[in-house]
Short mmCIF file of C-alpha atoms in Angstrom, two decimals:
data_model
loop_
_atom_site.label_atom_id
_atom_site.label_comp_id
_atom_site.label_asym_id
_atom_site.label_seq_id
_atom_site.Cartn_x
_atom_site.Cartn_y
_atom_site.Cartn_z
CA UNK A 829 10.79 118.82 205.01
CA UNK A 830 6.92 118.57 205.42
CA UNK A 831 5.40 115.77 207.41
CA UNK A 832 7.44 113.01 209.63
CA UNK A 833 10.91 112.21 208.34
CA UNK A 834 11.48 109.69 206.04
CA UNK A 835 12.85 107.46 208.05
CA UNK A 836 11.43 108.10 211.24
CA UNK A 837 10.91 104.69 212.88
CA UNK A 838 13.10 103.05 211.09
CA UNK A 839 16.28 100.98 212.34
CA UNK A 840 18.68 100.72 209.26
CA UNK A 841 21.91 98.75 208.73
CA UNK A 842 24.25 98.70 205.66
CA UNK A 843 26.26 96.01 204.19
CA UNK A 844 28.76 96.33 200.90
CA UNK A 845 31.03 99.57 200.03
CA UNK A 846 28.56 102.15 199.25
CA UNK A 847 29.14 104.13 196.09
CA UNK A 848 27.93 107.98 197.41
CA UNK A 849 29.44 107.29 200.66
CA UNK A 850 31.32 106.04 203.47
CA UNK A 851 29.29 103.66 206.06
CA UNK A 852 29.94 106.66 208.83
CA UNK A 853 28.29 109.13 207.11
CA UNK A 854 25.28 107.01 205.73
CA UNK A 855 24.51 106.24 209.32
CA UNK A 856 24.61 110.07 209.99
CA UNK A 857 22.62 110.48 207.44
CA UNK A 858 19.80 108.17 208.31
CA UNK A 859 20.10 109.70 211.74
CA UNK A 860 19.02 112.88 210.37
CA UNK A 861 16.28 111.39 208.43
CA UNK A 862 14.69 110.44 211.81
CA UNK A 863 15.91 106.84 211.91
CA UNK A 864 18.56 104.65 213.74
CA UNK A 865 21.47 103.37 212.69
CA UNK A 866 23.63 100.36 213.71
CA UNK A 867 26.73 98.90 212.37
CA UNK A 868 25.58 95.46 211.58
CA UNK A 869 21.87 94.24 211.06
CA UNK A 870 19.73 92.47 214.14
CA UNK A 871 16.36 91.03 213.88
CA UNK A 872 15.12 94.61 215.53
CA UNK A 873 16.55 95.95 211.70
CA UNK A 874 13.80 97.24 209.18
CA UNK A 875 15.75 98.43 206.35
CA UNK A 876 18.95 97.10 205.01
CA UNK A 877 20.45 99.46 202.37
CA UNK A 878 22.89 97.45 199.87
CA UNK A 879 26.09 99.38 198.94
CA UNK A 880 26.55 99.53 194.84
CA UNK A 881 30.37 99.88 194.50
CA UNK A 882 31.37 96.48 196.81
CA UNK A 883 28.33 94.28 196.48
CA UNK A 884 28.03 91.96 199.01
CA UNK A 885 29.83 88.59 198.15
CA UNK A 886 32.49 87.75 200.19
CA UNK A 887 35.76 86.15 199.28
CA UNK A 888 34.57 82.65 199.16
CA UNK A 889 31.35 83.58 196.40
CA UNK A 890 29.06 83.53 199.19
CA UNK A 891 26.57 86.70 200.01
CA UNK A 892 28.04 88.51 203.14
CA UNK A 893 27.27 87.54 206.25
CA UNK A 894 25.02 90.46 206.88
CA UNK A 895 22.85 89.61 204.00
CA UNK A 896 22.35 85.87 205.02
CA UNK A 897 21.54 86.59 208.30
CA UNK A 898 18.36 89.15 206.91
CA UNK A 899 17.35 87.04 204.30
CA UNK A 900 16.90 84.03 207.67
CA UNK A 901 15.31 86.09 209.62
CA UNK A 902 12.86 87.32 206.79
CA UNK A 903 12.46 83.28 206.49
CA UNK A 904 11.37 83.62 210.08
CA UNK A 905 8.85 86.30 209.62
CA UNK A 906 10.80 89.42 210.57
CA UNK A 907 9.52 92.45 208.56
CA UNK A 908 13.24 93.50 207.11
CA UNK A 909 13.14 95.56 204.09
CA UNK A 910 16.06 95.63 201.40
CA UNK A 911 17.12 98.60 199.51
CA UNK A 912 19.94 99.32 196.82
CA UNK A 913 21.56 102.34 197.38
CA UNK A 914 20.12 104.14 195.04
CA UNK A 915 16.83 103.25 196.23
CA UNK A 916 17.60 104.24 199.74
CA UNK A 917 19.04 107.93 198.58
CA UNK A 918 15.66 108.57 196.40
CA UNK A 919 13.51 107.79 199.41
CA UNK A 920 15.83 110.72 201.48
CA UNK A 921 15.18 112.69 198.43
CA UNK A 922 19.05 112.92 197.66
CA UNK A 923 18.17 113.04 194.31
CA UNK A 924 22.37 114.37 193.73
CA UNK A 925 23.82 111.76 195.94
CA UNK A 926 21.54 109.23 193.37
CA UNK A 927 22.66 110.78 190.54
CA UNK A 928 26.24 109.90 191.76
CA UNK A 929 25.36 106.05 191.55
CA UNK A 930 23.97 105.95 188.41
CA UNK A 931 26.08 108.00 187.24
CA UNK A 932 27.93 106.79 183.65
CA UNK A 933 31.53 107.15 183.11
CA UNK A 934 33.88 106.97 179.85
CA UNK A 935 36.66 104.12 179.97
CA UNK A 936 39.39 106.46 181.21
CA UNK A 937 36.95 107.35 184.41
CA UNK A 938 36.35 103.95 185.46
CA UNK A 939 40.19 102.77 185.10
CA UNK A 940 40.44 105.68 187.65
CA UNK A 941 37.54 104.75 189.78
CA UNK A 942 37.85 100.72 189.97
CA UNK A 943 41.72 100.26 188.96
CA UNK A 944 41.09 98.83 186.07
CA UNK A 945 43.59 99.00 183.17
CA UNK A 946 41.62 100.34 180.30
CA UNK A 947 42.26 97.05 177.85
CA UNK A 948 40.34 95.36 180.34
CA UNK A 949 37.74 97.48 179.89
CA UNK A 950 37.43 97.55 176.19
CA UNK A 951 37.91 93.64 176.02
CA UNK A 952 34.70 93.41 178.79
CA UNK A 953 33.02 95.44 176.36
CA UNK A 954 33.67 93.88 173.24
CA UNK A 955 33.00 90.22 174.49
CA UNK A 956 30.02 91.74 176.15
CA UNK A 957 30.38 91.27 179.23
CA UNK A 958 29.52 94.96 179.69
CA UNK A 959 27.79 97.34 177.87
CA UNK A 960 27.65 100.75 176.79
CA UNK A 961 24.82 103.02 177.95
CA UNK A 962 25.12 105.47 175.43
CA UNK A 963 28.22 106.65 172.83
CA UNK A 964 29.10 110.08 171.75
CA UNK A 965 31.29 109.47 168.62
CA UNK A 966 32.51 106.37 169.59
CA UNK A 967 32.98 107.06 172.82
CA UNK A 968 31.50 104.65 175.35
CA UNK A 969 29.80 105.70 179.00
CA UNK A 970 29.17 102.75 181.47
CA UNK A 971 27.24 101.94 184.11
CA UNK A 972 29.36 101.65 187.45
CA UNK A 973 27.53 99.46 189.05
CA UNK A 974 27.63 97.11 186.30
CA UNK A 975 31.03 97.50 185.50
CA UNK A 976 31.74 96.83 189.70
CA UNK A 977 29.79 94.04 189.68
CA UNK A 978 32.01 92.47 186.58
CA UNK A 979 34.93 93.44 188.21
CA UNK A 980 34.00 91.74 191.41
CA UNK A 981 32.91 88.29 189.56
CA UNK A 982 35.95 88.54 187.81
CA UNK A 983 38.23 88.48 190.87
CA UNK A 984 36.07 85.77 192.25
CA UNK A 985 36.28 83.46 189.34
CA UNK A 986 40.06 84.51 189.14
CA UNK A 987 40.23 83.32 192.67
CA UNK A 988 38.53 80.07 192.15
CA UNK A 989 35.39 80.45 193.04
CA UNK A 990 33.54 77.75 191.05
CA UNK A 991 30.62 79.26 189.15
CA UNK A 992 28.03 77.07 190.11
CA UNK A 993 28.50 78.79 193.61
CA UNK A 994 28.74 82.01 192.63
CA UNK A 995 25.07 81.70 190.31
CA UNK A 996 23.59 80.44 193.86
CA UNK A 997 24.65 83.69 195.61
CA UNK A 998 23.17 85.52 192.96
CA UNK A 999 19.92 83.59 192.63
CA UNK A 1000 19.71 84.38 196.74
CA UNK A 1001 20.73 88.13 196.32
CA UNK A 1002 18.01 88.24 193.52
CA UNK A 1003 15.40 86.87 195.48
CA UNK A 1004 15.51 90.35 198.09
CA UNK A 1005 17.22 92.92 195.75
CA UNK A 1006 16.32 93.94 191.87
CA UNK A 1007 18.44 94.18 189.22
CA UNK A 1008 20.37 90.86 189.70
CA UNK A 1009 19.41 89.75 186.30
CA UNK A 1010 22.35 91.38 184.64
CA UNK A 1011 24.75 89.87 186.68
CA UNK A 1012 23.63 86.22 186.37
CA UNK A 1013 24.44 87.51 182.82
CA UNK A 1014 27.80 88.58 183.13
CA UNK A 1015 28.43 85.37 185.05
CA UNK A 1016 27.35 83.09 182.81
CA UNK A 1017 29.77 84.95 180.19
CA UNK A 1018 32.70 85.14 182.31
CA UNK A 1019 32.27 81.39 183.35
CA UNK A 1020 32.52 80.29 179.63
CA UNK A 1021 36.36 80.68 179.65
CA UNK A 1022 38.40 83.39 177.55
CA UNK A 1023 38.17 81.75 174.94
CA UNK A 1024 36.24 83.48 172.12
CA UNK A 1025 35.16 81.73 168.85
CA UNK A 1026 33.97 83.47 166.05
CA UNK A 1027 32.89 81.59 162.54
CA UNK A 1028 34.32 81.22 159.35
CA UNK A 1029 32.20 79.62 157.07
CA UNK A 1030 30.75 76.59 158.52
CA UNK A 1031 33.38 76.68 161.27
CA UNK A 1032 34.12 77.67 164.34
CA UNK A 1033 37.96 79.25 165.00
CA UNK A 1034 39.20 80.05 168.34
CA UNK A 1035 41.18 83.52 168.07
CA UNK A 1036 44.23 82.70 170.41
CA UNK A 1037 45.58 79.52 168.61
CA UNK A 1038 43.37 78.81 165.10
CA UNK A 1039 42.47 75.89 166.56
CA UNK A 1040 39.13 74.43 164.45
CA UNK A 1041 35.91 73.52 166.86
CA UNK A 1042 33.33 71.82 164.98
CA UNK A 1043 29.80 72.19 166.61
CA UNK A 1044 27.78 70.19 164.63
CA UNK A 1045 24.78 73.00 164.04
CA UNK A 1046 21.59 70.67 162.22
CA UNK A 1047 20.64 71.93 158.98
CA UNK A 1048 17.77 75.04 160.01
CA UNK A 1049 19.05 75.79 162.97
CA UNK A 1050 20.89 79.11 163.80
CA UNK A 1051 24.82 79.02 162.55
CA UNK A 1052 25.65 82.95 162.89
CA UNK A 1053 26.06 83.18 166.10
CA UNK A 1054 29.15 82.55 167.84
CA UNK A 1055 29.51 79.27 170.77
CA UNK A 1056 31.58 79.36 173.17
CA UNK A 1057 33.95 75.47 173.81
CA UNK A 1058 32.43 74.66 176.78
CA UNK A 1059 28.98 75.71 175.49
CA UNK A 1060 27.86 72.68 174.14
CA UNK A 1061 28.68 68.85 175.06
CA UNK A 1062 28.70 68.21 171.43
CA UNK A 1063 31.74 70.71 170.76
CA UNK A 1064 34.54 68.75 169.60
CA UNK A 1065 38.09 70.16 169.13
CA UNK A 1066 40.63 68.75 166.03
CA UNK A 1067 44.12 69.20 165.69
CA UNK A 1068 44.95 71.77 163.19
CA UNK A 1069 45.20 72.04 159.44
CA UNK A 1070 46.98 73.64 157.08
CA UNK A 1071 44.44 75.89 155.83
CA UNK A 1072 43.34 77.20 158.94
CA UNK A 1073 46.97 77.65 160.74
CA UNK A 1074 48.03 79.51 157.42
CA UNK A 1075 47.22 82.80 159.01
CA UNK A 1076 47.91 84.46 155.19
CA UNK A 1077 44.53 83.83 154.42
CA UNK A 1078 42.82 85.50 156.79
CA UNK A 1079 40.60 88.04 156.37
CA UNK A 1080 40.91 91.95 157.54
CA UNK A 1081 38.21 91.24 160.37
CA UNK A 1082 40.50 88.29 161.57
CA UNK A 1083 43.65 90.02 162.01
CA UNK A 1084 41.41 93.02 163.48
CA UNK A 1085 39.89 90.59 166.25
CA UNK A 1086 43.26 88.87 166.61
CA UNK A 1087 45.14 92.44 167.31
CA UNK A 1088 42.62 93.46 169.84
CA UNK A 1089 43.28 89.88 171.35
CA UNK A 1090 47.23 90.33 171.60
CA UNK A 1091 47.19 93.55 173.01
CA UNK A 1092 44.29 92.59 175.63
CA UNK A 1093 47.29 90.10 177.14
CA UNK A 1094 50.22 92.57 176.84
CA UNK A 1095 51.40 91.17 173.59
CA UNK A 1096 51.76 94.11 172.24
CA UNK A 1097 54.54 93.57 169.67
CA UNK A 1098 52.89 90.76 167.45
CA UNK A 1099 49.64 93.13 167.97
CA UNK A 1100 51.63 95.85 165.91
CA UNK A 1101 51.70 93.23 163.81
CA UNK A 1102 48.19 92.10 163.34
CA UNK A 1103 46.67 95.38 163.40
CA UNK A 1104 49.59 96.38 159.98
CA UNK A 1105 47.97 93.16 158.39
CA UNK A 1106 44.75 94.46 159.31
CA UNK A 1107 45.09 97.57 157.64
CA UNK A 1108 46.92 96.44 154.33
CA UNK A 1109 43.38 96.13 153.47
CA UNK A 1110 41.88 98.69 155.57
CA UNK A 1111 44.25 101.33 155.24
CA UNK A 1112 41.81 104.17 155.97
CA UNK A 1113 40.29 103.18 158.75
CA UNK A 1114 39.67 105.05 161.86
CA UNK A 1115 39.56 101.67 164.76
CA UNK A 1116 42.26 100.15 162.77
CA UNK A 1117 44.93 103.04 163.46
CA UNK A 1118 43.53 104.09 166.84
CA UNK A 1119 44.55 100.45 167.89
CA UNK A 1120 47.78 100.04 165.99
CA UNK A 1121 48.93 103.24 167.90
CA UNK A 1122 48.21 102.07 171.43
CA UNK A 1123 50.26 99.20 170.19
CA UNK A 1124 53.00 100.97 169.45
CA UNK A 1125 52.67 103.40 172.53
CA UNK A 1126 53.02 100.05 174.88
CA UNK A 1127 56.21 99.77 172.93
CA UNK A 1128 57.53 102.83 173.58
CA UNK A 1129 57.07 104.25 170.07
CA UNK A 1130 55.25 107.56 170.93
CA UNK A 1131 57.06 109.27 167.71
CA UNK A 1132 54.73 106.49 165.85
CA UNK A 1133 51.65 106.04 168.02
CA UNK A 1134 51.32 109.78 167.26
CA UNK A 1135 51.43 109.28 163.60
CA UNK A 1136 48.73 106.73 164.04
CA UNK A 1137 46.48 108.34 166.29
CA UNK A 1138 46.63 111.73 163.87
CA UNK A 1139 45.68 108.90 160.87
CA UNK A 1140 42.67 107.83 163.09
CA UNK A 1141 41.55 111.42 163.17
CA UNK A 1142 42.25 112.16 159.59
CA UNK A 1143 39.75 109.51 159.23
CA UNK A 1144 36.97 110.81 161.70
CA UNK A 1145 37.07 113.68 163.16
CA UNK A 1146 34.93 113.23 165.67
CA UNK A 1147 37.19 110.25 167.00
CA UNK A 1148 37.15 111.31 170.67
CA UNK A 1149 39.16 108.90 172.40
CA UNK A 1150 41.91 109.47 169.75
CA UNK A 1151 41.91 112.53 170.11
CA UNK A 1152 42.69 112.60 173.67
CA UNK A 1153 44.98 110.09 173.15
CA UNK A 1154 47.09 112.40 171.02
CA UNK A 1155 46.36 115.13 173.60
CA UNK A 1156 48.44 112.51 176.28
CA UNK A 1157 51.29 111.22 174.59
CA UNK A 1158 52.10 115.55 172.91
CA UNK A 1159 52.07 116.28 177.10
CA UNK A 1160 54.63 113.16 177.83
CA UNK A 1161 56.51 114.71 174.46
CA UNK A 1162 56.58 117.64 176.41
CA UNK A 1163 54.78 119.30 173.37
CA UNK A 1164 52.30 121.32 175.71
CA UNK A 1165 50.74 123.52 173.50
CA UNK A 1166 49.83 121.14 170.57
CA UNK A 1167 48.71 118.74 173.82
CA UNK A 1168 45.89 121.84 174.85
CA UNK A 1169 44.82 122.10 171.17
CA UNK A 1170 44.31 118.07 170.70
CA UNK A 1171 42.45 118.35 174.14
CA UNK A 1172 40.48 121.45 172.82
CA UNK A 1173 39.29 119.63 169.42
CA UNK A 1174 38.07 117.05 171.43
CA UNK A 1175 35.95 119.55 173.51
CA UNK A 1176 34.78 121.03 170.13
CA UNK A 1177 33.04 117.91 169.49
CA UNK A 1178 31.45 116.87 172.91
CA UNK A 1179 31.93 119.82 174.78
CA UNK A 1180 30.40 117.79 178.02
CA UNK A 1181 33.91 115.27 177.61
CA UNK A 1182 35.17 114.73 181.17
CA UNK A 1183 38.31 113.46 180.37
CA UNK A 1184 39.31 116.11 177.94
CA UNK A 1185 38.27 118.65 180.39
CA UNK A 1186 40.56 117.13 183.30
CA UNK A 1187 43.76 116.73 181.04
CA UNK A 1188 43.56 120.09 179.63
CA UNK A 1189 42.98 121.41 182.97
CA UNK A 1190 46.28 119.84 183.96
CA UNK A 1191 48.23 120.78 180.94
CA UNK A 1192 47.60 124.14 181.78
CA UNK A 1193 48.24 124.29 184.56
CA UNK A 1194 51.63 122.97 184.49
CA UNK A 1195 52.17 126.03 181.81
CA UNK A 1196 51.12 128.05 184.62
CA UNK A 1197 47.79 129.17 183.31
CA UNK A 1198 45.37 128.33 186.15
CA UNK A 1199 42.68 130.60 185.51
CA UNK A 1200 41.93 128.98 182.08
CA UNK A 1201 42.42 125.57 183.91
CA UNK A 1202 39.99 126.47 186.76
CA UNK A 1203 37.25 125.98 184.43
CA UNK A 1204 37.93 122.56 183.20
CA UNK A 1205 38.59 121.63 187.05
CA UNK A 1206 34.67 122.66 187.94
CA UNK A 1207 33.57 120.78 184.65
CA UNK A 1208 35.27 117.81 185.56
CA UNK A 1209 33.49 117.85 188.95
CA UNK A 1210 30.34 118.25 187.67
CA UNK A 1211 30.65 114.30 185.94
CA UNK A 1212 33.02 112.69 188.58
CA UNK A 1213 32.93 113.75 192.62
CA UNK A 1214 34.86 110.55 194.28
CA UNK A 1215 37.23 109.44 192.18
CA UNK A 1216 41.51 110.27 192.40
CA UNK A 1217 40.85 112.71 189.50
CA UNK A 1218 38.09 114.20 191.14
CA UNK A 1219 40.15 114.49 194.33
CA UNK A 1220 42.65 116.07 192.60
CA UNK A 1221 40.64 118.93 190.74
CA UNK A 1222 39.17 119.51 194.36
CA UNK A 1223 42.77 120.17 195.77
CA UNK A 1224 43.96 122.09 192.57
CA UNK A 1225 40.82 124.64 193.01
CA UNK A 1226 41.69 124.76 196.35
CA UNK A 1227 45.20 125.79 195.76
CA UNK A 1228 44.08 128.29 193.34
CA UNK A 1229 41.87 130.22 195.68
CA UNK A 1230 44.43 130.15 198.58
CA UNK A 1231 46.97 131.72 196.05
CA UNK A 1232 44.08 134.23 195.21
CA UNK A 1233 43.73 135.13 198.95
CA UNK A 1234 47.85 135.80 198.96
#
């Protein structure tokens, strides 16, 4: 390293769960870079770094205590500077360890790395509450931070945070750290309810009960886009009538949205349902099928979620998630082989597909092939290094090069 160390001088504290890291060996870290570390911040701190995978609200909606304390002494004059994580590991030159927070992930990933159940996820996504950085036939790769920080305002709201509070903290976090916009954002969708209306015609129709919402939109003004209840003081709900509660005359793209509702809560019978109404009309359709057979795998019905999933292919290819869907349910069928080939197809198309690389790996090696598994192991690693999976393709290699060594 030419010149002084980066941090040389500098007394740095950390505050949130860091993403790259664990607290210990950030402060070892900034030890090495010629700086001090201390547990919590002091008005002798110069640099706060701000953890990306717990951001700093506590359980009551407030910023931490830690942060509140810097941003009154930087009130007060004290020269404290405020770094994201990512900020802090490109000014060490840990360009890797960076890479690791901005890292994207597919669905599956994220379920691993936050606990999330993946309908969550998809429902976050289509409501927009997150959103895709990029898709590779279909399939979408996230942002972890952003996804955290939904997760995180989720809980909070869940908890009863009221959202008025929560859009403070955020407006103070803001004020020291960039890249708050986004969650102001997310809060301000999350705070509108779950209720999502969608029009038909000139009306409004909540998916969970058909209820009609007028919204009284003046002639010229925008009427495509969708309001949420609460969005306007003007929204007024009536009881319902017989046109709208006959659910027969809905369209394809209504019993489509209403499916993806029901199985978001669990329903996942009268989302079977839905998603056959859906595609009497659709038949051929690619979403339509994927979605009917993760309906009928929360049932149970893995003889018929396979049908469905192999009609989703049938109707693209490239269908990735579907794909290693099938892959899944063949290994739970005990149908190993034709669960390496669905996994293989997928890897055909995106050959860089972390999840189809870690499953495969695993079906393997329960055949007992762990040399072609080995491969998908390091592949897996080279997209995820924290989470369980990634924790357990570390300990598999490892178990593959003691039995080398014996």
């Amino acid at each position: 390293m030419n010149g002084s160390p980066p941090l040389q001088g500098e007394r740095v504290a950390f505050t949130g769960r860091l993403a790259s890291m664990t607290h210990r060996q950030a402060r070892q870290l900034a030890e090495e870079a010629g700086g001090s570390a201390t547990d919590r911040p002091s008005r002798q701190t110069t640099m706060l770094v701000v953890g990306e995978e717990g951001w700093p609200l506590d359980d009551d909606g407030a910023p931490a205590l830690d942060f509140q304390r810097v941003s009154a002494w930087r009130a007060e004059g004290c020269e404290i500077r405020v770094l994201s994580e990512a900020e802090w590991l490109h000014l060490l030159g840990l360009q890797e360890r960076r890479d690791d927070v901005r890292r994207l992930y597919t669905p599956a990933m994220l379920g691993q790395l936050l606990d999330l159940p993946l309908p969550v996820i998809r429902r976050w996504e289509r409501i927009g509450l997150i959103r895709a950085e990029r898709r590779v036939f279909r399939l979408p790769y996230f942002d972890f931070g952003e996804v955290s920080m939904a997760r995180r305002l989720s809980e909070l709201l869940a908890a009863g945070v009221p959202p008025h509070k929560l859009e403070d903290s955020l407006g103070r976090l803001s004020s020291m750290l960039a890249g708050m916009d986004r969650s102001l954002a997310q809060l301000e969708i999350l705070s509108r309810g779950s209720r999502v209306l969608y029009r038909r015609g000139e009306r409004l129709l909540e998916t969970a009960s058909g209820q009609l919402f007028f919204d009284f939109v003046a002639p010229g003004e925008d009427a495509e886009s969708p309001v949420a209840e609460d969005e306007s003081p003007e929204s007024i709900a009536f009881a319902d009538d017989d046109e709208l509660t006959d659910r027969l005359r809905w369209s394809a793209e209504d019993w489509f949205r209403e499916g993806s509702r029901l199985l978001e809560e669990n329903e996942a019978a009268s989302a079977v349902e839905a998603f056959r109404l859906y595609l009497m009309e659709r038949p051929g359709d690619a979403e339509g099928n994927f979605q009917l057979a993760e309906a009928l795998y929360r049932l149970d019905n893995r003889a018929g979620a396979v049908e469905r999933y192999y009609a989703a292919v049938e109707a693209d290819h490239r269908y990735l998630e579907a794909w290693t869907q099938l892959g899944c349910v063949h290994e739970e069928l005990g149908e190993l082989q034709s669960a390496v080939d669905a996994f293989g197809i997928a890897l055909e198309v995106h050959p860089d597909y972390p999840d189809a690389h870690f499953h495969r790996a695993e079906v393997l090696f329960r055949m007992g092939r762990v040399e072609n598994a080995v491969p998908h192991w390091r592949a897996y690693l080279e997209h995820d290094r924290r989470g369980p999976w990634a924790e357990r393709a570390r300990q598999r290699l490892e178990e593959s090069r003691t039995s080398e060594v014996e």
